[in-house]
Backbone as numpy.savetxt, mean C-alpha at the origin, in Angstrom:
# Nx Ny Nz CAx CAy CAz Cx Cy Cz
13.79 -10.65 9.88 14.64 -9.74 9.13 16.11 -10.09 9.29
16.87 -9.64 8.33 18.27 -10.06 8.29 19.18 -9.16 9.13
18.91 -7.84 9.12 19.86 -6.91 9.72 19.61 -6.69 11.19
20.58 -6.06 11.81 20.46 -5.70 13.23 19.39 -4.63 13.40
18.73 -4.67 14.56 17.74 -3.66 14.87 18.37 -2.27 14.93
19.69 -2.20 15.11 20.34 -0.90 15.28 20.58 -0.20 13.94
20.52 -0.91 12.84 20.69 -0.31 11.52 19.51 -0.72 10.66
18.67 0.23 10.34 17.47 -0.05 9.55 17.69 0.47 8.13
17.69 -0.45 7.19 18.01 -0.09 5.82 16.85 -0.40 4.88
16.55 0.57 4.01 15.51 0.41 3.01 16.12 0.63 1.64
15.76 -0.24 0.70 16.12 -0.05 -0.70 14.85 0.34 -1.45
14.89 1.45 -2.15 13.75 1.92 -2.93 14.04 1.73 -4.41
13.20 0.97 -5.08 13.34 0.76 -6.52 12.29 1.61 -7.23
12.76 2.59 -7.97 11.86 3.48 -8.69 11.88 4.87 -8.07
12.43 5.86 -8.78 12.55 7.21 -8.24 11.61 8.18 -8.96
10.43 7.67 -9.31 9.41 8.54 -9.89 8.67 9.29 -8.80
7.50 9.81 -9.13 6.75 10.62 -8.17 6.39 9.84 -6.90
5.93 8.60 -7.05 5.54 7.81 -5.89 6.77 7.49 -5.04
7.81 6.99 -5.70 9.02 6.61 -4.96 9.62 7.78 -4.20
9.70 8.94 -4.85 10.33 10.07 -4.20 9.42 10.75 -3.17
8.12 10.63 -3.34 7.21 11.11 -2.28 7.41 10.27 -1.03
7.58 8.95 -1.23 7.88 8.06 -0.12 9.22 8.42 0.51
10.24 8.63 -0.33 11.58 8.93 0.18 11.59 10.23 0.97
10.89 11.23 0.48 10.84 12.52 1.16 10.11 12.40 2.50
8.98 11.66 2.49 8.23 11.44 3.74 9.08 10.63 4.72
9.84 9.69 4.19 10.71 8.86 5.02 11.80 9.70 5.68
12.39 10.61 4.90 13.42 11.49 5.43 12.87 12.34 6.57
11.67 12.86 6.40 11.07 13.72 7.41 10.62 12.94 8.65
10.29 11.66 8.47 9.84 10.86 9.61 11.00 10.24 10.38
12.14 10.07 9.70 13.31 9.48 10.35 13.13 8.01 10.69
12.44 7.27 9.83 12.11 5.87 10.14 13.24 4.89 9.84
14.30 5.33 9.16 15.39 4.38 8.88 16.74 5.08 8.95
17.78 4.26 8.94 19.15 4.77 9.02 19.79 4.91 7.65
19.42 4.01 6.74 20.01 4.00 5.41 18.92 3.86 4.35
19.07 4.64 3.29 18.14 4.59 2.17 18.94 4.57 0.88
18.78 3.51 0.10 19.44 3.43 -1.19 18.40 3.56 -2.29
18.67 4.42 -3.26 17.76 4.67 -4.38 18.27 3.93 -5.61
17.38 3.15 -6.20 17.74 2.35 -7.38 16.78 2.68 -8.51
17.33 2.98 -9.67 16.49 3.30 -10.82 17.25 2.96 -12.10
16.49 2.61 -13.14 17.13 2.33 -14.42 17.84 3.58 -14.94
17.31 4.73 -14.55 17.95 6.01 -14.87 18.88 6.35 -13.71
20.11 5.91 -13.80 21.05 6.06 -12.70 21.35 7.53 -12.38
21.37 8.36 -13.39 21.65 9.77 -13.16 20.54 10.41 -12.33
19.28 10.03 -12.61 18.17 10.57 -11.83 18.26 10.12 -10.38
18.58 8.84 -10.17 18.71 8.33 -8.80 19.81 9.10 -8.06
20.91 9.37 -8.76 22.01 10.13 -8.15 21.54 11.54 -7.77
20.84 12.19 -8.69 20.35 13.55 -8.43 19.36 13.59 -7.28
18.47 12.60 -7.23 17.48 12.56 -6.14 18.16 12.33 -4.79
19.17 11.47 -4.77 19.90 11.22 -3.52 20.61 12.49 -3.06
21.21 13.20 -4.00 21.90 14.45 -3.66 20.92 15.47 -3.09
19.76 15.59 -3.73 18.75 16.55 -3.28 18.27 16.23 -1.86
18.01 14.96 -1.60 17.58 14.55 -0.26 18.67 14.80 0.77
19.89 14.50 0.42 21.01 14.70 1.35 21.15 16.16 1.78
20.82 17.06 0.86 20.94 18.48 1.18 19.89 18.92 2.20
18.88 18.09 2.42 17.88 18.40 3.43 18.18 17.78 4.79
19.23 16.98 4.87 19.57 16.30 6.12 19.78 17.25 7.31
20.38 18.44 7.10 20.57 19.34 8.25 19.24 19.77 8.90
18.14 19.61 8.19 16.84 19.99 8.72 16.02 18.79 9.19
16.54 17.58 9.01 15.79 16.36 9.31 15.84 16.03 10.80
14.95 15.15 11.23 14.88 14.73 12.62 16.12 13.96 13.05
16.69 13.20 12.11 17.85 12.39 12.44 18.72 12.23 11.20
19.93 11.79 11.41 20.84 11.60 10.29 20.50 10.31 9.55
20.69 10.30 8.25 20.48 9.12 7.42 21.58 9.05 6.39
21.92 7.82 6.00 22.82 7.61 4.88 21.95 7.39 3.65
22.01 8.31 2.70 21.18 8.25 1.50 22.11 8.24 0.29
21.94 7.26 -0.58 22.81 7.17 -1.76 22.12 6.43 -2.90
22.58 6.69 -4.11 22.11 5.96 -5.29 22.93 4.68 -5.40
22.25 3.57 -5.69 22.96 2.31 -5.71 22.48 1.35 -6.77
22.84 0.09 -6.56 22.52 -0.99 -7.49 21.69 -2.05 -6.77
21.22 -3.03 -7.52 20.45 -4.12 -6.92 21.28 -4.89 -5.89
22.57 -4.92 -6.07 23.44 -5.62 -5.11 23.36 -4.98 -3.72
22.97 -3.70 -3.67 22.85 -3.01 -2.38 21.63 -3.47 -1.58
20.79 -4.31 -2.20 19.62 -4.84 -1.49 20.00 -5.99 -0.56
21.21 -6.50 -0.70 21.62 -7.71 0.03 21.37 -7.60 1.52
21.68 -6.47 2.13 21.53 -6.33 3.57 20.39 -5.39 3.96
19.47 -5.15 3.01 18.33 -4.29 3.31 17.28 -5.05 4.13
16.56 -4.33 4.97 15.45 -4.91 5.71 14.18 -4.95 4.86
13.99 -3.88 4.11 12.79 -3.74 3.29 13.19 -3.25 1.91
12.63 -3.85 0.87 12.73 -3.33 -0.49 11.36 -2.81 -0.88
11.28 -1.52 -1.13 10.03 -0.90 -1.58 10.08 -0.77 -3.10
9.09 -1.32 -3.78 9.06 -1.25 -5.24 8.00 -0.25 -5.67
8.47 0.84 -6.27 7.58 1.87 -6.80 7.86 2.10 -8.27
8.53 1.14 -8.89 8.87 1.26 -10.31 7.69 0.85 -11.17
7.63 1.41 -12.34 6.57 1.05 -13.27 6.16 2.26 -14.08
5.30 2.03 -15.05 4.83 3.13 -15.89 3.65 3.81 -15.22
3.46 5.09 -15.52 2.40 5.86 -14.90 1.02 5.51 -15.45
0.01 5.66 -14.60 -1.36 5.45 -15.01 -1.84 6.65 -15.82
-2.46 6.39 -16.96 -2.95 7.44 -17.83 -4.35 7.87 -17.41
-4.75 9.10 -17.71 -6.12 9.53 -17.40 -7.15 8.58 -18.03
-8.08 8.09 -17.22 -9.11 7.20 -17.71 -8.69 5.74 -17.77
-7.43 5.46 -17.50 -6.92 4.09 -17.57 -7.12 3.38 -16.24
-7.80 2.22 -16.26 -7.97 1.48 -15.02 -6.66 0.77 -14.69
-6.53 0.39 -13.41 -5.26 -0.17 -12.95 -4.93 -1.50 -13.61
-5.95 -2.27 -13.92 -5.70 -3.59 -14.50 -5.07 -3.48 -15.89
-5.42 -2.45 -16.64 -4.86 -2.29 -17.99 -3.37 -1.96 -17.95
-2.86 -1.64 -16.76 -1.43 -1.38 -16.61 -0.60 -2.67 -16.59
-1.27 -3.81 -16.42 -0.55 -5.06 -16.17 0.51 -5.39 -17.20
0.13 -5.41 -18.46 1.07 -5.83 -19.49 2.27 -4.91 -19.57
2.05 -3.63 -19.26 3.16 -2.68 -19.33 4.08 -2.79 -18.12
3.53 -3.19 -16.99 4.34 -3.25 -15.77 4.94 -4.63 -15.49
4.37 -5.66 -16.08 4.87 -7.01 -15.81 6.34 -7.16 -16.23
6.66 -6.66 -17.43 8.03 -6.79 -17.92 9.01 -6.01 -17.05
8.53 -4.90 -16.48 9.39 -4.11 -15.58 9.76 -4.94 -14.36
8.77 -5.63 -13.79 9.02 -6.42 -12.59 9.94 -7.61 -12.85
9.85 -8.20 -14.01 10.72 -9.32 -14.34 12.19 -8.90 -14.26
12.46 -7.65 -14.62 13.85 -7.17 -14.62 14.30 -6.69 -13.24
13.38 -6.61 -12.29 13.70 -6.10 -10.96 13.89 -7.21 -9.93
12.93 -8.13 -9.88 12.90 -9.11 -8.78 14.09 -10.05 -8.81
14.43 -10.57 -9.98 15.52 -11.55 -10.06 16.84 -11.04 -9.48
17.32 -9.86 -9.90 18.60 -9.40 -9.34 18.52 -9.07 -7.85
17.35 -8.69 -7.36 17.23 -8.43 -5.93 17.40 -9.73 -5.14
16.71 -10.78 -5.59 16.81 -12.07 -4.92 18.23 -12.62 -5.03
18.84 -12.45 -6.21 20.20 -12.94 -6.42 21.22 -12.21 -5.54
20.88 -11.01 -5.10 21.79 -10.25 -4.23 21.91 -10.89 -2.85
20.94 -11.75 -2.49 20.93 -12.35 -1.16 19.92 -11.70 -0.24
19.10 -10.83 -0.77 18.08 -10.14 0.03 17.18 -11.14 0.74
16.96 -10.92 2.06 16.13 -11.82 2.86 15.11 -11.06 3.70
14.82 -9.83 3.29 13.91 -9.01 4.07 12.47 -9.09 3.60
11.81 -7.95 3.56 10.40 -7.87 3.20 10.23 -7.03 1.95
9.48 -7.53 1.00 9.10 -6.76 -0.18 7.84 -5.96 0.15
7.87 -4.67 -0.16 6.69 -3.81 -0.03 6.42 -3.19 -1.39
5.30 -3.56 -1.99 5.00 -3.19 -3.38 3.97 -2.06 -3.42
4.26 -1.04 -4.24 3.33 0.08 -4.41 2.84 0.23 -5.84
3.49 -0.43 -6.78 3.15 -0.28 -8.19 1.76 -0.82 -8.49
0.98 -0.07 -9.27 -0.35 -0.50 -9.66 -0.36 -1.34 -10.94
-1.33 -2.24 -11.07 -2.37 -2.60 -10.09 -1.75 -3.42 -8.96
-1.76 -2.84 -7.76 -0.88 -3.31 -6.68 -1.16 -4.75 -6.24
-2.42 -5.18 -6.23 -2.72 -6.55 -5.79 -2.09 -7.58 -6.73
-2.21 -7.33 -8.02 -1.63 -8.25 -9.01 -0.11 -8.17 -9.00
0.43 -6.94 -8.91 1.88 -6.79 -8.92 2.51 -7.39 -7.67
1.78 -7.39 -6.57 2.30 -8.02 -5.35 2.33 -9.53 -5.52
1.30 -10.09 -6.15 1.31 -11.53 -6.40 2.43 -11.91 -7.37
2.65 -11.08 -8.37 3.76 -11.32 -9.31 5.09 -11.29 -8.56
5.23 -10.36 -7.62 6.45 -10.30 -6.82 6.64 -11.58 -6.02
5.55 -12.08 -5.45 5.61 -13.34 -4.69 6.08 -14.48 -5.59
5.48 -14.61 -6.74 5.79 -15.72 -7.65 7.22 -15.63 -8.16
7.67 -14.44 -8.49 9.02 -14.29 -9.03 10.09 -14.46 -7.95
9.78 -14.02 -6.73 10.78 -14.07 -5.66 10.83 -15.42 -4.96
9.68 -16.15 -4.98 9.55 -17.43 -4.25 9.66 -17.23 -2.74
9.42 -16.03 -2.27 9.44 -15.75 -0.83 8.17 -16.30 -0.18
8.20 -16.40 1.15 6.98 -16.70 1.88 6.05 -15.49 1.77
4.74 -15.74 1.66 3.79 -14.65 1.45 3.77 -13.65 2.60
4.21 -14.06 3.78 4.23 -13.13 4.92 5.25 -12.02 4.70
6.21 -12.24 3.79 7.25 -11.26 3.54 7.10 -10.54 2.21
5.91 -10.66 1.60 5.59 -9.94 0.37 4.26 -9.24 0.59
4.32 -7.92 0.72 3.16 -7.13 1.10 2.93 -6.03 0.06
1.67 -5.76 -0.23 1.33 -4.65 -1.10 0.73 -3.51 -0.30
0.81 -2.30 -0.83 0.20 -1.16 -0.14 -1.31 -1.31 -0.06
-1.89 -2.10 -0.97 -3.29 -2.48 -0.88 -4.25 -1.32 -0.79
-5.16 -1.39 0.18 -6.16 -0.34 0.35 -5.85 0.55 1.56
-4.57 0.65 1.92 -4.21 1.52 3.03 -4.55 2.98 2.71
-4.25 3.40 1.49 -4.56 4.78 1.11 -6.07 4.97 0.95
-6.75 3.97 0.37 -8.20 4.06 0.22 -8.88 4.20 1.60
-8.37 3.43 2.55 -8.90 3.49 3.91 -8.66 4.87 4.52
-7.49 5.46 4.26 -7.21 6.80 4.75 -8.14 7.82 4.10
-8.38 7.66 2.79 -9.31 8.55 2.10 -10.71 8.45 2.70
-11.14 7.22 2.98 -12.45 6.99 3.58 -12.55 7.68 4.93
-11.56 7.49 5.77 -11.60 8.07 7.11 -11.54 9.59 7.06
-10.80 10.12 6.11 -10.76 11.57 5.93 -12.14 12.12 5.56
-12.79 11.48 4.59 -14.11 11.95 4.15 -15.16 11.78 5.24
-15.10 10.68 5.97 -16.04 10.47 7.07 -15.79 11.46 8.19
-14.52 11.77 8.44 -14.19 12.77 9.44 -14.79 14.12 9.10
-14.69 14.50 7.82 -15.28 15.76 7.37 -16.80 15.74 7.52
-17.39 14.62 7.13 -18.85 14.51 7.14 -19.41 14.57 8.55
-18.77 13.85 9.47 -19.26 13.79 10.85 -18.59 14.82 11.77
-17.74 15.68 11.19 -17.04 16.72 11.95 -16.27 16.14 13.14
-15.40 15.19 12.83 -14.59 14.56 13.86 -13.21 14.22 13.28
-12.22 14.19 14.14 -10.86 13.84 13.73 -10.87 12.49 13.02
-10.34 12.40 11.79 -10.31 11.12 11.06 -9.64 9.99 11.83
-8.76 10.35 12.77 -8.09 9.32 13.56 -9.03 8.66 14.56
-10.20 9.25 14.74 -11.22 8.65 15.60 -12.31 7.94 14.79
-12.06 7.82 13.49 -12.96 7.07 12.61 -12.35 5.70 12.37
-13.11 4.67 12.58 -12.63 3.30 12.39 -13.48 2.65 11.30
-12.93 2.63 10.10 -13.64 2.08 8.95 -12.60 1.61 7.94
-12.99 0.69 7.08 -12.03 0.06 6.17 -12.54 0.01 4.74
-11.59 0.06 3.82 -11.86 -0.29 2.43 -11.14 -1.61 2.20
-11.84 -2.59 1.64 -11.26 -3.92 1.45 -11.44 -4.39 0.01
-10.70 -5.44 -0.34 -10.78 -5.98 -1.69 -9.71 -5.42 -2.58
-10.00 -5.36 -3.86 -9.07 -4.82 -4.85 -8.80 -3.35 -4.59
-7.57 -2.93 -4.79 -7.28 -1.50 -4.81 -7.67 -1.01 -6.20
-8.96 -0.74 -6.36 -9.47 -0.39 -7.67 -10.99 -0.34 -7.66
-11.57 -0.49 -8.83 -13.01 -0.26 -8.99 -13.89 -1.23 -8.22
-13.42 -2.44 -7.94 -14.27 -3.42 -7.26 -14.11 -3.41 -5.74
-13.31 -2.47 -5.21 -13.14 -2.38 -3.77 -14.47 -2.06 -3.09
-14.60 -2.43 -1.82 -15.85 -2.18 -1.12 -15.60 -1.56 0.26
-16.60 -0.86 0.74 -16.60 -0.35 2.11 -17.63 -1.15 2.90
-17.20 -1.99 3.82 -18.16 -2.73 4.65 -18.67 -1.83 5.79
-19.80 -1.19 5.55 -20.31 -0.22 6.51 -20.65 -0.86 7.85
-20.90 -2.16 7.85 -21.21 -2.84 9.11 -20.02 -2.82 10.06
-18.82 -2.54 9.52 -17.61 -2.52 10.33 -17.13 -1.10 10.62
-17.96 -0.09 10.31 -17.55 1.31 10.45 -18.03 1.89 11.78
-17.12 2.55 12.47 -17.43 3.13 13.78 -16.92 4.57 13.86
-17.70 5.41 14.51 -17.26 6.76 14.85 -16.99 6.72 16.35
-15.74 6.84 16.71 -15.24 6.53 18.05 -15.67 5.09 18.38
-16.56 4.91 19.36 -16.98 3.55 19.72 -18.40 3.22 19.26
-19.01 4.14 18.49 -20.39 3.94 18.08 -20.49 3.49 16.63
-21.34 2.52 16.37 -21.59 2.08 15.00 -22.05 3.26 14.17
-21.58 3.33 12.93 -21.96 4.43 12.06 -23.47 4.46 11.83
-24.09 3.28 11.86 -25.54 3.20 11.71 -26.25 3.84 12.91
-25.73 3.60 14.10 -26.33 4.20 15.30 -26.16 5.71 15.30
-25.00 6.17 14.84 -24.76 7.61 14.78 -25.78 8.28 13.86
-26.02 7.66 12.70 -26.99 8.22 11.75 -28.41 8.15 12.31
-28.75 7.00 12.91 -30.10 6.83 13.47 -30.42 7.87 14.53
-29.40 8.26 15.29 -29.62 9.17 16.41 -29.26 10.62 16.10
-29.17 10.95 14.81 -28.74 12.30 14.42 -29.89 13.24 14.12
-31.14 12.76 14.30 -32.33 13.59 14.01 -32.32 14.15 12.59
-31.87 13.30 11.66 -31.90 13.69 10.25 -30.70 14.47 9.78
-29.75 14.80 10.70 -28.57 15.55 10.29 -27.71 14.75 9.33
-27.59 13.43 9.58 -26.82 12.55 8.71 -27.77 11.56 8.04
-27.41 11.14 6.82 -28.30 10.28 6.04 -27.54 9.07 5.51
-28.25 7.92 5.46 -27.63 6.69 4.97 -27.19 6.82 3.51
-28.00 7.52 2.71 -27.65 7.64 1.29 -26.36 8.41 1.07
-25.99 9.25 2.04 -24.73 9.98 1.91 -23.51 9.05 2.00
-23.68 7.92 2.67 -22.58 6.96 2.78 -22.22 6.40 1.41
-23.23 6.16 0.57 -22.97 5.65 -0.78 -22.16 6.66 -1.59
-22.49 7.94 -1.42 -21.75 8.99 -2.12 -20.30 9.02 -1.65
-20.09 8.91 -0.34 -18.74 8.90 0.22 -17.96 7.70 -0.31
-18.60 6.52 -0.34 -17.95 5.33 -0.86 -17.52 5.50 -2.31
-18.38 6.09 -3.12 -18.05 6.33 -4.54 -16.92 7.35 -4.67
-16.92 8.34 -3.79 -15.85 9.34 -3.84 -14.50 8.74 -3.49
-14.50 7.76 -2.59 -13.26 7.07 -2.24 -12.72 6.31 -3.44
-13.59 5.54 -4.09 -13.16 4.74 -5.24 -12.73 5.61 -6.41
-13.39 6.75 -6.59 -13.08 7.61 -7.72 -12.01 8.65 -7.45
-11.48 8.67 -6.24 -10.52 9.72 -5.87 -9.28 9.72 -6.75
-8.74 8.53 -7.03 -7.50 8.46 -7.81 -7.69 9.07 -9.20
-8.79 8.71 -9.87 -9.03 9.23 -11.21 -9.24 10.74 -11.19
-9.88 11.24 -10.14 -10.09 12.68 -10.03 -8.77 13.42 -9.86
-7.88 12.85 -9.04 -6.57 13.46 -8.84 -5.74 13.38 -10.12
-5.78 12.23 -10.78 -5.03 12.05 -12.03 -5.51 13.04 -13.09
-6.79 13.26 -13.16 -7.34 14.22 -14.12 -6.84 15.63 -13.82
-6.73 15.94 -12.53 -6.33 17.29 -12.13 -4.83 17.53 -12.21
-4.01 16.49 -11.85 -2.56 16.71 -11.76 -1.72 15.57 -12.32
-2.36 14.68 -13.08 -1.69 13.62 -13.85 -1.30 12.38 -13.06
-1.13 12.48 -11.75 -0.74 11.31 -10.96 -1.02 11.55 -9.48
-1.10 10.44 -8.74 -1.23 10.53 -7.28 0.07 10.03 -6.65
0.55 10.74 -5.65 1.80 10.27 -5.05 2.01 10.68 -3.59
1.55 11.82 -3.14 1.80 12.21 -1.75 1.14 11.25 -0.76
-0.13 10.96 -0.99 -0.87 10.09 -0.07 -0.25 8.71 0.03
0.07 8.11 -1.12 0.63 6.75 -1.10 2.03 6.77 -0.51
2.77 7.86 -0.71 4.10 7.96 -0.10 4.02 7.90 1.41
3.04 8.60 1.98 2.86 8.59 3.43 2.31 7.26 3.91
1.46 6.62 3.10 0.93 5.30 3.47 2.06 4.28 3.55
3.01 4.35 2.62 4.15 3.44 2.64 5.01 3.65 3.89
5.20 4.91 4.28 5.95 5.19 5.51 5.24 4.59 6.71
3.91 4.66 6.71 3.15 4.09 7.83 3.38 2.57 7.91
3.42 1.90 6.77 3.66 0.46 6.78 5.08 0.17 7.25
6.04 0.95 6.77 7.43 0.79 7.19 7.55 0.96 8.71
6.83 1.95 9.25 6.91 2.22 10.69 6.42 1.01 11.50
5.33 0.40 11.07 4.81 -0.74 11.84 5.72 -1.95 11.72
6.45 -2.07 10.62 7.41 -3.17 10.47 8.61 -2.94 11.39
9.27 -1.79 11.26 10.46 -1.53 12.06 10.16 -1.46 13.55
8.98 -0.95 13.90 8.62 -0.85 15.30 8.00 -2.09 15.87
7.82 -3.12 15.02 7.16 -4.36 15.43 5.84 -4.02 16.15
5.10 -3.08 15.57 3.90 -2.56 16.22 2.76 -3.57 16.29
2.72 -4.47 15.30 1.59 -5.39 15.18 0.29 -4.59 15.01
0.40 -3.55 14.18 -0.77 -2.71 13.87 -1.61 -3.38 12.79
-2.90 -3.05 12.80 -3.82 -3.56 11.78 -3.91 -2.54 10.65
-3.36 -2.89 9.50 -3.39 -2.03 8.32 -4.02 -2.79 7.16
-4.75 -2.06 6.32 -5.42 -2.73 5.19 -4.45 -2.87 4.01
-3.44 -3.68 4.22 -2.45 -3.95 3.19 -2.97 -5.03 2.24
-2.29 -5.17 1.12 -2.61 -6.27 0.20 -1.86 -7.50 0.68
-2.61 -8.51 1.09 -2.03 -9.72 1.67 -2.61 -10.95 0.99
-1.89 -12.05 1.10 -2.30 -13.30 0.47 -3.36 -14.01 1.31
-4.52 -14.24 0.69 -5.58 -14.99 1.36 -5.28 -16.48 1.27
-5.50 -17.17 2.38 -5.25 -18.61 2.44 -6.44 -19.28 3.13
-7.55 -19.34 2.42 -8.76 -19.92 2.96 -9.69 -18.90 3.59
-9.24 -17.66 3.71 -10.08 -16.61 4.28 -11.27 -16.34 3.34
-12.46 -16.36 3.90 -13.70 -16.16 3.13 -13.83 -17.19 2.00
-13.14 -18.33 2.16 -13.19 -19.36 1.14 -12.31 -19.07 -0.06
-11.42 -18.10 0.06 -10.54 -17.70 -1.05 -9.10 -18.04 -0.72
-8.37 -18.57 -1.69 -6.94 -18.86 -1.51 -6.17 -18.42 -2.75
-4.92 -18.03 -2.53 -4.03 -17.70 -3.64 -4.27 -16.34 -4.26
-4.99 -15.47 -3.59 -5.30 -14.14 -4.10 -4.78 -13.08 -3.14
-4.14 -12.06 -3.68 -3.76 -10.90 -2.88 -4.89 -9.87 -2.95
-5.32 -9.38 -1.79 -6.37 -8.37 -1.73 -6.20 -7.56 -0.44
-6.82 -6.40 -0.40 -6.73 -5.55 0.77 -7.63 -6.04 1.89
-7.04 -6.29 3.03 -7.76 -6.70 4.24 -6.99 -6.20 5.46
-7.68 -5.92 6.56 -6.94 -5.57 7.78 -6.03 -6.72 8.18
-4.74 -6.44 8.30 -3.77 -7.47 8.64 -2.86 -6.96 9.75
-2.48 -7.86 10.65 -1.54 -7.51 11.71 -0.13 -7.61 11.13
0.57 -6.48 11.14 1.90 -6.40 10.53 2.92 -6.03 11.59
4.03 -6.76 11.58 5.09 -6.51 12.54 6.45 -6.68 11.91
7.43 -6.93 12.73 8.83 -7.00 12.30 9.07 -8.06 11.24
8.31 -9.14 11.26 8.52 -10.22 10.30 7.51 -10.22 9.17
6.79 -9.11 9.04 5.81 -9.02 7.96 4.39 -9.26 8.45
3.62 -9.97 7.63 2.22 -10.24 7.97 2.16 -11.36 9.00
1.59 -11.06 10.16 1.49 -12.04 11.24 0.11 -12.67 11.33
-0.90 -11.93 10.89 -2.26 -12.46 10.95 -3.15 -11.62 10.05
-4.22 -12.22 9.55 -5.22 -11.52 8.76 -6.52 -11.52 9.55
-7.10 -10.35 9.71 -8.33 -10.23 10.49 -9.54 -10.54 9.62
-10.32 -11.52 10.02 -11.54 -11.88 9.30 -12.68 -11.06 9.88
-13.26 -10.20 9.07 -14.34 -9.32 9.50 -15.68 -10.05 9.49
-16.55 -9.66 10.40 -17.89 -10.24 10.47 -18.79 -9.49 9.49
-18.63 -9.80 8.21 -19.33 -9.07 7.15 -20.79 -9.49 7.03
-21.61 -8.53 6.61 -22.98 -8.86 6.23 -22.94 -9.66 4.93
-24.02 -10.36 4.64 -24.03 -11.26 3.48 -23.72 -10.52 2.17
-24.33 -9.35 1.99 -24.07 -8.60 0.74 -22.64 -8.08 0.68
-22.07 -7.73 1.83 -20.68 -7.28 1.87 -19.73 -8.43 1.58
-20.02 -9.56 2.13 -19.21 -10.76 1.90 -19.21 -11.13 0.42
-20.39 -11.08 -0.20 -20.50 -11.42 -1.62 -19.70 -10.45 -2.48
-19.79 -9.16 -2.18 -19.06 -8.16 -2.96 -17.55 -8.32 -2.78
-17.12 -8.66 -1.56 -15.70 -8.87 -1.34 -15.21 -10.10 -2.12
-15.96 -11.18 -2.06 -15.60 -12.40 -2.79 -15.58 -12.13 -4.29
-16.54 -11.35 -4.79 -16.56 -10.99 -6.21 -15.31 -10.21 -6.59
-14.88 -9.32 -5.70 -13.66 -8.54 -5.94 -12.45 -9.46 -6.02
-12.40 -10.44 -5.12 -11.29 -11.41 -5.13 -11.32 -12.27 -6.38
-12.50 -12.67 -6.81 -12.62 -13.47 -8.03 -12.16 -12.68 -9.25
-12.44 -11.38 -9.25 -11.97 -10.52 -10.33 -10.44 -10.51 -10.37
-9.83 -10.35 -9.21 -8.37 -10.36 -9.14 -7.80 -11.71 -9.54
-8.46 -12.77 -9.11 -8.03 -14.13 -9.45 -8.08 -14.35 -10.95
-9.15 -13.91 -11.58 -9.32 -14.05 -13.02 -8.25 -13.27 -13.78
-7.99 -12.07 -13.32 -6.99 -11.22 -13.98 -5.60 -11.85 -13.87
-5.26 -12.36 -12.70 -3.96 -13.00 -12.50 -3.79 -14.21 -13.41
-4.86 -15.00 -13.56 -4.79 -16.18 -14.41 -4.60 -15.82 -15.87
-5.14 -14.68 -16.27 -5.02 -14.26 -17.67 -3.58 -13.98 -18.08
-2.72 -13.65 -17.08 -1.32 -13.41 -17.42 -0.42 -14.53 -16.90
-1.03 -15.65 -16.55 -0.24 -16.82 -16.18 0.12 -16.93 -14.73
-0.54 -16.16 -13.86 -0.27 -16.26 -12.42 -1.52 -16.68 -11.68
């Protein structure tokens, strides 16, 4: 990263529901010292900055929050991109590509031209493709271009499993991997309740828990976004908090394993594709990608998901 550890600066591009949910969660968590809001609608960015500033007397720590320009990214540690058009009810994430690609073309170039040398964190859907587009347009090393990936999907999974098994979701260790979308998968072979395999927990439950219920939970995870969109037009609180979690592991150099969208380089025989996988993330971005010991059917489904993303990227020239 470019800046001193003593001043942590984030530039947020896009002050819509997702961007401002992130900004509000960030204010409450106190994860940075400076936050600049950038939006094509400059008046909205100004208003959002003013509104956040009025909450500073109640925040954990002081922050400098202001509306700015792309030039303000020059000394930022992280640029979070939440700009783009909203997903419509019934619209899959991939169909958003043509509408969001032109938006990104107008964003990445001026950020790079500002002298920005930090980490890109992308939230715009379809996030795996948009993260790859960010990589190609910025020419950054892939370790410094990260997507929110399946971090939120993984949180949804752990929440549902926590409810099902009546245990704190923080004691559930399970992942959603692959595309952040319809082809994502839950590798149940890697799921644990505390230290016990989820299969062992079910086997020893005397019929209280059932294997077929896992399939229902998996489908509910994948369909959660569309259900929320149908009910309230968009999803934003969960992803806002997921972005703060990624920011925390970067600034804290935690080297935490998060299911972010990262560039595969020979993993599972796949290269040049961004997909959700557990990755070790620290101060300099992605430090390592964890290769899971998947069952054959899980491995095939994950590879199929990556091939889908690869095909989609090629269709738009990436």
